[in-house]
Structure formats: structure tokens, C-alpha cells
CSV table of C-alpha atoms and ligand atoms in Angstrom, one decimal:
chain,number,residue,atom,x,y,z
A,23,MET,CA,108.2,65.3,89.2
A,24,ALA,CA,108.4,64.4,85.5
A,25,GLY,CA,104.8,65.4,85.1
A,26,TRP,CA,105.4,68.8,86.7
A,27,THR,CA,108.4,69.4,84.5
A,28,ALA,CA,106.5,68.6,81.3
A,29,ALA,CA,103.7,71.0,82.3
A,30,LEU,CA,106.3,73.7,83.0
A,31,LEU,CA,108.0,73.4,79.7
A,32,GLY,CA,104.6,73.4,77.9
A,33,ALA,CA,103.6,76.6,79.6
A,34,ALA,CA,106.9,78.2,78.8
A,35,ALA,CA,106.8,77.2,75.2
A,36,ALA,CA,103.3,78.6,74.9
A,37,GLY,CA,104.5,81.8,76.4
A,38,VAL,CA,101.6,81.6,78.8
A,39,TYR,CA,103.1,83.2,81.8
A,40,MET,CA,104.6,86.6,82.1
A,41,VAL,CA,106.6,87.1,85.3
A,42,LEU,CA,106.9,90.5,86.9
A,43,PHE,CA,110.2,90.8,88.6
A,44,LEU,CA,110.1,93.2,91.5
A,45,GLY,CA,112.8,95.3,93.2
A,46,THR,CA,111.0,95.0,96.5
A,47,THR,CA,112.9,94.4,99.7
A,48,VAL,CA,111.6,91.2,101.3
A,49,HIS,CA,112.1,89.0,104.4
A,50,ALA,CA,115.8,88.1,104.3
A,51,GLU,CA,115.2,84.4,104.6
A,52,LEU,CA,112.5,84.0,102.0
A,53,GLN,CA,113.9,83.2,98.6
A,54,TYR,CA,112.9,83.5,95.0
A,55,GLY,CA,113.0,80.0,93.4
A,56,TYR,CA,113.2,78.5,96.9
A,57,TYR,CA,111.9,75.0,95.9
A,58,ASP,CA,114.2,74.8,92.9
A,59,SER,CA,117.1,75.0,95.3
A,60,LEU,CA,115.6,72.1,97.3
A,61,GLY,CA,115.4,69.8,94.2
A,62,CYS,CA,111.7,70.4,93.7
A,63,ALA,CA,111.7,72.3,90.5
A,64,GLY,CA,108.3,73.0,89.1
A,65,VAL,CA,106.4,73.6,92.4
A,66,GLU,CA,105.2,77.0,91.5
A,67,ASP,CA,103.9,76.0,88.1
A,68,ARG,CA,102.3,72.9,89.5
A,69,VAL,CA,100.5,74.9,92.2
A,70,ARG,CA,99.3,77.4,89.5
A,71,THR,CA,97.9,74.6,87.3
A,72,LEU,CA,96.0,73.0,90.2
A,73,VAL,CA,94.5,76.2,91.6
A,74,GLN,CA,93.6,77.4,88.2
A,75,ARG,CA,91.7,74.2,87.7
A,76,SER,CA,89.7,74.9,90.8
A,77,PHE,CA,89.1,78.6,89.7
A,78,VAL,CA,87.6,77.3,86.5
A,79,ALA,CA,85.4,74.9,88.3
A,80,ASP,CA,84.2,77.5,90.8
A,81,ALA,CA,84.2,81.1,89.7
A,82,THR,CA,84.1,82.3,93.3
A,83,ALA,CA,87.2,80.4,94.4
A,84,SER,CA,89.8,82.8,93.3
A,85,ALA,CA,88.6,85.7,95.4
A,86,ALA,CA,88.3,83.3,98.3
A,87,MET,CA,92.0,82.4,97.9
A,88,LEU,CA,93.1,86.1,97.8
A,89,ARG,CA,91.2,86.9,101.0
A,90,LEU,CA,92.5,83.7,102.6
A,91,ALA,CA,96.1,84.9,102.0
A,92,PHE,CA,95.4,88.2,103.8
A,93,HIS,CA,93.7,86.6,106.7
A,94,ASP,CA,96.5,84.0,107.1
A,95,CYS,CA,99.3,86.6,107.0
A,96,GLN,CA,97.5,89.1,109.3
A,97,VAL,CA,97.1,86.6,112.2
A,98,GLY,CA,99.2,83.8,113.7
A,99,PRO,CA,102.4,83.3,115.5
A,100,GLY,CA,104.4,83.6,112.3
A,101,GLY,CA,102.2,85.8,110.1
A,102,CYS,CA,101.8,83.8,106.8
A,103,ASP,CA,102.0,80.4,108.5
A,104,ALA,CA,98.8,78.6,107.6
A,105,SER,CA,97.6,79.0,111.2
A,106,ILE,CA,94.2,79.8,109.8
A,107,MET,CA,93.8,76.1,108.8
A,108,ILE,CA,94.4,74.7,112.3
A,109,ASP,CA,91.4,73.7,114.4
A,110,GLU,CA,88.4,75.1,112.5
A,111,ASP,CA,86.2,74.8,115.6
A,112,ALA,CA,88.4,76.7,118.1
A,113,GLY,CA,91.2,78.3,116.1
A,114,GLU,CA,91.2,81.4,113.9
A,115,MET,CA,88.3,80.1,111.8
A,116,ALA,CA,86.1,80.3,114.8
A,117,SER,CA,86.4,84.1,114.8
A,118,GLY,CA,83.5,86.0,113.4
A,119,ASN,CA,86.0,88.0,111.4
A,120,ASN,CA,86.7,85.0,109.3
A,121,PHE,CA,83.0,84.8,108.3
A,122,GLY,CA,82.9,84.0,104.6
A,123,ILE,CA,86.4,82.5,104.4
A,124,LYS,CA,86.0,79.3,102.3
A,125,ARG,CA,87.4,76.7,100.0
A,126,LEU,CA,90.2,75.6,102.4
A,127,ASP,CA,89.8,72.3,100.6
A,128,ILE,CA,91.7,73.7,97.6
A,129,ILE,CA,94.8,74.2,99.8
A,130,ASN,CA,94.3,70.7,101.2
A,131,SER,CA,94.2,69.1,97.7
A,132,VAL,CA,97.2,71.1,96.4
A,133,LYS,CA,99.1,70.0,99.6
A,134,ALA,CA,98.2,66.3,98.9
A,135,ASP,CA,99.6,66.6,95.4
A,136,MET,CA,102.8,68.2,96.8
A,137,GLU,CA,103.2,65.4,99.3
A,138,ASP,CA,102.9,62.9,96.5
A,139,ASN,CA,105.5,64.6,94.3
A,140,CYS,CA,107.9,66.3,96.7
A,141,PRO,CA,107.2,65.1,100.3
A,142,ASN,CA,107.8,67.0,103.5
A,143,THR,CA,109.0,70.1,101.6
A,144,VAL,CA,106.3,72.5,100.5
A,145,SER,CA,104.6,74.4,103.3
A,146,CYS,CA,100.9,75.1,103.6
A,147,ALA,CA,101.8,78.7,104.2
A,148,ASP,CA,103.6,78.9,100.8
A,149,ILE,CA,100.6,77.2,99.1
A,150,ILE,CA,98.2,79.8,100.5
A,151,ALA,CA,100.5,82.7,99.4
A,152,MET,CA,100.9,81.2,95.9
A,153,ALA,CA,97.1,80.6,95.6
A,154,GLY,CA,96.3,84.2,96.4
A,155,ARG,CA,98.9,85.4,94.0
A,156,ASP,CA,97.6,83.1,91.2
A,157,ALA,CA,94.1,84.3,91.9
A,158,VAL,CA,95.1,87.8,90.9
A,159,ALA,CA,96.7,86.8,87.6
A,160,PHE,CA,93.9,84.4,86.8
A,161,ASN,CA,91.4,87.3,86.9
A,162,GLY,CA,93.6,89.6,84.7
A,163,GLY,CA,95.7,91.3,87.3
A,164,PRO,CA,99.5,91.4,87.5
A,165,ASP,CA,101.6,88.2,87.5
A,166,ILE,CA,103.6,88.6,90.7
A,167,GLN,CA,106.8,86.8,91.6
A,168,ILE,CA,106.9,86.1,95.4
A,169,PRO,CA,109.8,84.7,97.4
A,170,LEU,CA,109.0,81.3,99.1
A,171,GLY,CA,110.2,79.3,102.1
A,172,ARG,CA,107.5,80.1,104.7
A,173,LYS,CA,107.2,77.6,107.5
A,174,ASP,CA,103.9,76.5,109.1
A,175,ALA,CA,102.7,77.3,112.6
A,176,ASP,CA,101.5,74.6,115.1
A,177,SER,CA,98.9,76.7,116.8
A,178,SER,CA,95.9,79.0,116.0
A,179,ASN,CA,94.0,81.3,118.2
A,180,ALA,CA,90.4,82.7,117.7
A,181,GLY,CA,90.9,85.6,120.0
A,182,GLU,CA,93.9,86.8,118.0
A,183,ALA,CA,91.8,86.7,114.8
A,184,ASP,CA,89.1,88.7,116.7
A,185,SER,CA,91.5,91.5,117.6
A,186,LYS,CA,93.8,91.6,114.5
A,187,LEU,CA,91.4,91.1,111.5
A,188,PRO,CA,90.0,94.5,110.6
A,189,PRO,CA,86.2,94.7,110.3
A,190,ALA,CA,84.2,96.2,107.4
A,191,THR,CA,83.7,99.3,109.4
A,192,SER,CA,87.5,100.0,109.9
A,193,SER,CA,88.6,103.6,109.9
A,194,ILE,CA,91.6,104.8,107.7
A,195,ASP,CA,93.6,105.1,110.9
A,196,ARG,CA,93.0,101.4,111.5
A,197,VAL,CA,93.9,100.6,107.9
A,198,PHE,CA,97.3,102.4,108.3
A,199,ASN,CA,97.8,100.6,111.6
A,200,VAL,CA,97.2,97.2,110.0
A,201,PHE,CA,99.3,97.6,106.9
A,202,GLY,CA,102.0,100.0,108.2
A,203,PRO,CA,103.8,97.2,110.1
A,204,PHE,CA,104.1,95.3,106.8
A,205,GLY,CA,106.4,98.1,105.6
A,206,MET,CA,103.8,99.3,103.0
A,207,THR,CA,103.9,102.9,101.7
A,208,PRO,CA,100.5,104.8,101.6
A,209,GLU,CA,100.4,104.0,97.8
A,210,GLU,CA,100.8,100.3,98.6
A,211,ILE,CA,98.2,100.4,101.4
A,212,VAL,CA,95.6,101.9,99.1
A,213,ALA,CA,96.6,99.4,96.4
A,214,ILE,CA,96.2,96.4,98.6
A,215,LEU,CA,92.6,97.4,99.3
A,216,GLY,CA,92.2,97.1,95.6
A,217,ALA,CA,92.0,93.4,96.2
A,218,HIS,CA,88.3,94.2,96.6
A,219,SER,CA,88.3,94.5,92.8
A,220,ILE,CA,87.2,90.8,92.9
A,221,GLY,CA,84.8,88.8,95.0
A,222,VAL,CA,81.8,89.6,97.1
A,223,GLY,CA,80.7,90.7,100.5
A,224,HIS,CA,77.8,89.4,102.6
A,225,CYS,CA,74.9,91.8,103.2
A,226,LYS,CA,75.4,91.5,107.0
A,227,ASN,CA,78.6,93.4,106.6
A,228,ILE,CA,76.9,96.4,105.0
A,229,GLN,CA,73.5,96.5,106.9
A,230,ASP,CA,74.7,99.5,109.0
A,231,ARG,CA,75.4,101.5,105.9
A,232,LEU,CA,71.9,101.0,104.5
A,233,GLN,CA,70.1,102.9,107.4
A,234,SER,CA,69.0,106.3,106.3
A,235,ASN,CA,70.9,108.1,109.1
A,236,SER,CA,74.2,106.2,108.6
A,237,PRO,CA,77.1,108.6,108.4
A,238,THR,CA,78.8,106.2,106.0
A,239,ALA,CA,75.8,105.6,103.7
A,240,PRO,CA,76.8,105.2,100.0
A,241,ASN,CA,77.0,108.7,98.3
A,242,SER,CA,75.2,107.2,95.3
A,243,LEU,CA,71.5,107.0,96.0
A,244,VAL,CA,71.1,104.6,93.0
A,245,PHE,CA,73.7,102.3,94.4
A,246,ARG,CA,72.2,102.4,97.9
A,247,THR,CA,68.8,101.5,96.4
A,248,GLN,CA,70.4,98.6,94.5
A,249,LEU,CA,72.1,97.3,97.7
A,250,MET,CA,68.9,97.5,99.7
A,251,ALA,CA,67.1,95.5,97.0
A,252,ALA,CA,69.9,92.9,96.8
A,253,CYS,CA,69.9,92.6,100.6
A,254,ALA,CA,66.1,92.7,101.2
A,255,VAL,CA,65.9,89.0,101.6
A,256,ASN,CA,68.8,87.6,103.7
A,257,VAL,CA,67.7,84.4,105.2
A,258,PHE,CA,70.6,82.7,107.2
A,259,ASP,CA,72.9,85.6,106.2
A,260,ILE,CA,73.6,84.1,102.9
A,261,ALA,CA,72.8,87.1,100.6
A,262,VAL,CA,75.9,88.6,98.9
A,263,VAL,CA,76.7,91.6,96.7
A,264,ASN,CA,79.6,92.2,94.4
A,265,ASN,CA,82.7,94.0,95.8
A,266,ASP,CA,82.8,96.1,92.6
A,267,ALA,CA,81.0,96.2,89.2
A,268,THR,CA,83.4,93.7,87.7
A,269,GLN,CA,83.7,91.1,90.4
A,270,PHE,CA,85.5,88.5,88.2
A,271,THR,CA,88.0,90.9,86.8
A,272,PHE,CA,91.0,92.2,88.7
A,273,ASP,CA,91.1,95.8,87.4
A,274,ASN,CA,90.9,99.4,88.6
A,275,GLN,CA,87.1,99.4,88.4
A,276,TYR,CA,87.1,99.3,92.3
A,277,PHE,CA,88.8,102.7,92.4
A,278,GLN,CA,86.4,104.1,89.9
A,279,ASP,CA,83.4,102.8,91.9
A,280,ILE,CA,84.5,104.1,95.2
A,281,GLN,CA,85.3,107.5,93.5
A,282,ASN,CA,81.6,107.5,92.5
A,283,GLY,CA,80.1,106.8,95.9
A,284,ARG,CA,79.8,103.1,95.1
A,285,GLY,CA,82.1,101.6,97.7
A,286,LEU,CA,80.6,98.4,99.3
A,287,PHE,CA,82.1,98.5,102.8
A,288,THR,CA,82.6,101.4,105.1
A,289,VAL,CA,86.3,101.0,104.7
A,290,ASP,CA,86.0,101.3,100.9
A,291,HIS,CA,83.9,104.4,101.2
A,292,LEU,CA,86.4,106.0,103.6
A,293,LEU,CA,89.3,105.2,101.3
A,294,SER,CA,87.8,107.5,98.7
A,295,THR,CA,87.0,110.3,101.1
A,296,ASP,CA,89.9,110.5,103.5
A,297,PRO,CA,92.3,113.3,102.4
A,298,ARG,CA,95.3,111.0,103.0
A,299,THR,CA,94.1,108.3,100.6
A,300,ALA,CA,91.6,110.0,98.2
A,301,PRO,CA,94.4,111.4,95.9
A,302,ILE,CA,95.9,107.9,95.5
A,303,VAL,CA,92.5,106.5,94.8
A,304,ASN,CA,92.1,109.1,92.0
A,305,THR,CA,95.5,108.1,90.5
A,306,TYR,CA,94.6,104.4,90.4
A,307,ALA,CA,91.1,105.1,89.0
A,308,SER,CA,92.7,106.7,86.0
A,309,ASN,CA,95.9,104.6,85.8
A,310,GLU,CA,95.5,100.9,86.1
A,311,GLY,CA,99.3,100.3,85.5
A,312,ALA,CA,100.1,102.4,88.6
A,313,PHE,CA,97.6,100.3,90.6
A,314,PHE,CA,99.1,97.0,89.4
A,315,ALA,CA,102.6,98.0,90.1
A,316,SER,CA,101.8,99.1,93.7
A,317,PHE,CA,99.6,96.1,94.3
A,318,ALA,CA,102.4,93.8,93.2
A,319,SER,CA,104.9,95.3,95.6
A,320,ALA,CA,102.3,95.4,98.4
A,321,TYR,CA,101.4,91.8,97.9
A,322,VAL,CA,105.0,90.8,98.3
A,323,LYS,CA,105.2,92.7,101.5
A,324,LEU,CA,101.9,91.3,102.8
A,325,THR,CA,103.0,87.8,102.3
A,326,SER,CA,106.6,88.3,103.5
A,327,ARG,CA,105.7,88.4,107.2
A,328,ALA,CA,106.7,84.8,107.8
A,329,VAL,CA,108.5,82.2,109.8
A,330,THR,CA,111.5,80.7,108.0
A,331,GLY,CA,114.6,78.6,108.6
A,332,ASN,CA,114.6,76.2,111.5
A,333,ARG,CA,111.7,78.0,113.3
A,334,GLY,CA,108.3,76.5,112.4
A,335,SER,CA,107.8,73.3,110.4
A,336,VAL,CA,106.4,72.0,107.1
A,337,ARG,CA,103.1,70.3,108.2
A,338,SER,CA,102.2,67.2,106.4
A,339,THR,CA,98.5,68.1,106.6
A,340,CYS,CA,97.3,71.7,106.3
A,341,GLN,CA,93.8,71.4,108.0
A,342,LEU,CA,94.5,69.9,111.4
B,401,LIG,C1,91.3,97.0,106.3
B,401,LIG,C2,91.4,96.1,105.4
B,401,LIG,C3,90.3,95.2,104.9
B,401,LIG,C4,89.0,95.1,105.4
B,401,LIG,C5,88.3,95.9,106.5
B,401,LIG,C6,88.3,94.1,104.6
B,401,LIG,C7,87.0,93.7,104.8
B,401,LIG,C8,86.4,92.7,104.0
B,401,LIG,C9,85.1,92.2,104.2
B,401,LIG,C10,84.1,92.7,105.3
B,401,LIG,C11,84.8,91.3,103.2
B,401,LIG,C12,83.5,90.6,103.0
B,401,LIG,C13,83.5,89.2,103.6
B,401,LIG,C14,82.2,88.5,103.4
B,401,LIG,O1,81.2,89.2,103.7
B,401,LIG,O2,82.1,87.4,103.0
B,401,LIG,C15,86.0,91.3,102.4
B,401,LIG,C16,86.1,90.5,101.2
B,401,LIG,C17,87.2,90.3,100.5
B,401,LIG,N1,88.4,90.8,100.8
B,401,LIG,FE1,88.8,92.3,102.2
B,401,LIG,N2,89.2,93.6,103.7
B,401,LIG,C18,90.4,94.2,103.9
B,401,LIG,C19,91.6,94.0,103.2
B,401,LIG,C20,91.8,93.0,102.3
B,401,LIG,C21,93.0,92.6,101.7
B,401,LIG,C22,94.4,93.2,102.1
B,401,LIG,C23,92.8,91.6,100.8
B,401,LIG,C24,93.7,90.8,100.0
B,401,LIG,C25,95.0,91.1,99.7
B,401,LIG,C26,91.4,91.5,100.8
B,401,LIG,C27,90.7,90.6,99.9
B,401,LIG,C28,89.3,90.4,99.9
B,401,LIG,C29,88.7,89.6,98.9
B,401,LIG,C30,89.3,89.0,97.7
B,401,LIG,C31,87.3,89.6,99.3
B,401,LIG,C32,86.2,88.8,98.6
B,401,LIG,C33,86.2,87.4,99.2
B,401,LIG,C34,85.2,86.4,98.5
B,401,LIG,O3,84.5,86.8,97.5
B,401,LIG,O4,85.1,85.3,98.9
B,401,LIG,N3,90.8,92.3,101.7
B,401,LIG,N4,86.9,92.1,102.9
């Protein structure tokens, strides 16, 4: 713990971290500063230090952590409950909808560090939620304060991931059905899709849009030609394309791109054309601050569907 505290003080002295306090309503049993109250001060800073190290070593890892947080919170008996890390062969990870989810090893190594310094206390679910949050700030997005205290599940079901994780071709109705239950407003729902400001998508998720008769083909012919060129050779489904023009920066470029017919997935394209969401897209395309504020409150809601208290447990190993 001494090492953690020193790192915390160093960061504070350097003025490195700006914390955004939110007035958002959250799950009653999650708490800000939860681990401080358990005598494990410095957990959040230690997690941030460790995940940032892995983001520096692998530029694709931060986007992977942000998507992991969504896929964990959307599926599982407790929502954000690290169920995605149980039984890679037959659990949620076996679902085709989790294609592309990667770097679970980062969560495992942070967990090992937690067990060394503050045993049996820090849940895998909290580590995932923190890693996704830290990915946003690492890439230039808002620093978001999230409440902690999630517990881990003990089961994982591939079929549930099949039915609950929205595919690239999702309609806007489906988007509202997915995020409405998190308590998000339309502004927050559009903002949370702005997570596609970082990272990549596999060509296999956009092949349908590249057919000449596709009703959701990109409006920009130049963009469509670029995608066709990038996806022309796709041996073993490994070819990827950027989610937006600035895949390593969390900014409002995504909204400018989808405004201009350069949305990567069908769902991105529809977000900019549906009358319910297009005006919000236009706001975020011209006002990054408005996007950041809505994204921050949406992320708190996304990660607040959780099991707490005596229900669930703190697993000693994340990847069972
Ligand atoms: C209806 C909602 C959504 C749909 C249909 C959707 C769909 C997708 C698809 C198909 C991919 C590409 C996966 C691949 O080919 O490897 C992707 C990537 C990604 N998604 Fe989403 N997504 C949605 C919402 C979200 C949310 C809420 C977040 C986070 C808060 C998120 C974060 C990401 C990130 C960061 C990537 C890039 C991952 C990487 O580069 O490794 N997505 N999404």
C-alpha cells in the first residue's frame, strides 16, 4: 500500500488528474471512494497507473477496454459483474457478438496486483469499469468519476450474449431498447455511441454495407471506396478499419464523420439519419463539451447496473 500512496501523492502534486464530479443519480449501493472506506486507499490511482502502462505498450488496448466495459455491463446476471471473463470457451466470450473483444489479460494482471496489495477486496467488475473509464481519459476524453463496489458473478452464458449484445446492423429502435433501461436520456444514448470515437471495427462487420444495393451504404462515395479498398483482402477475418478518422483520440470527430456520411457501422449511419437522433448528432459535432458532459453521465449510468452488497462476491481470479 505504501507504493500506491506514494504514486497517488506524486500524481496529485503534479496536478496530473482532473476529476469531473457528476450530479448523476447512481445505483444506491455503489459508492464514490468505496475502497477508501475499506482501508484500501489508492486503488483507483493504482488501477489507472497499471492500465495506462498497458495502453502505452499497446495502442489498441484502450479501445478494447472501453468496449469490454460495455459488453460486461450489458450481459450477465448482475450487469457489470465480470461475467464476460468466466469460461472463455462456453460463456459469454463464446458468443459471436463478442468477436474482437481482447486484452482480458490486462484485467487479470491488474487483479493480481490488487490481490498482492489489498487481498479479497477489489472486484473484477470494478476493475473493468475503471479500465474503460481510464481509456477515455487516456485518449483525451473526459475524466469521469464513477462509484465503485460492484460484485462479481459466478456464471456466464453465451446465449445471453447472443441475444443482448446489439449487432453492427442495429436499428435506432434497438439502440433505444438497449440503453433506455440504463436510465439514459436520448442525449446520453447518442453520446454513449460516441465511444466509437476510438478503436476499430473488423471488415466482416461492414461487408453488407459495401454492396452496391445496400440500403445503408455509406453516403460518401469516397469513404465507401476507401472501405472497399481496406477490406479487399480479408484473410481469416483479420482486416480492420478505423471507427472514425481519429481512432486514437477521444473527441467529437465521430459525430462529424457520421454527419458527413462516413459512419462505419450501420448503427453509426442510422444515428446520423434518424430524426430522433440526428439533431443530437449535430449538436455534438459542433460542441465537444456537450458531448463530453453527456458521455460522462451516460458512462456512469452504463456502469451502474451492478450487483452490490452481500449479493455476488469478489472473485480471487477474474478469468475462470
Ligand atoms: C447499439 C450499440 C452498439 C453497437 C451496435 C456496437 C457495435 C460495435 C461493433 C460491431 C464493433 C466492432 C467490433 C469488431 O469488429 O472488432 C464495435 C467496436 C467498438 N465499440 Fe461498439 N457498439 C455499440 C455500443 C458501444 C458502446 C456503448 C461502447 C462503449 C461505451 C462501445 C465501444 C466500442 C469500442 C471502443 C469499439 C472499438 C473496439 C476496439 O478497437 O477493440 N460500443 N462496436
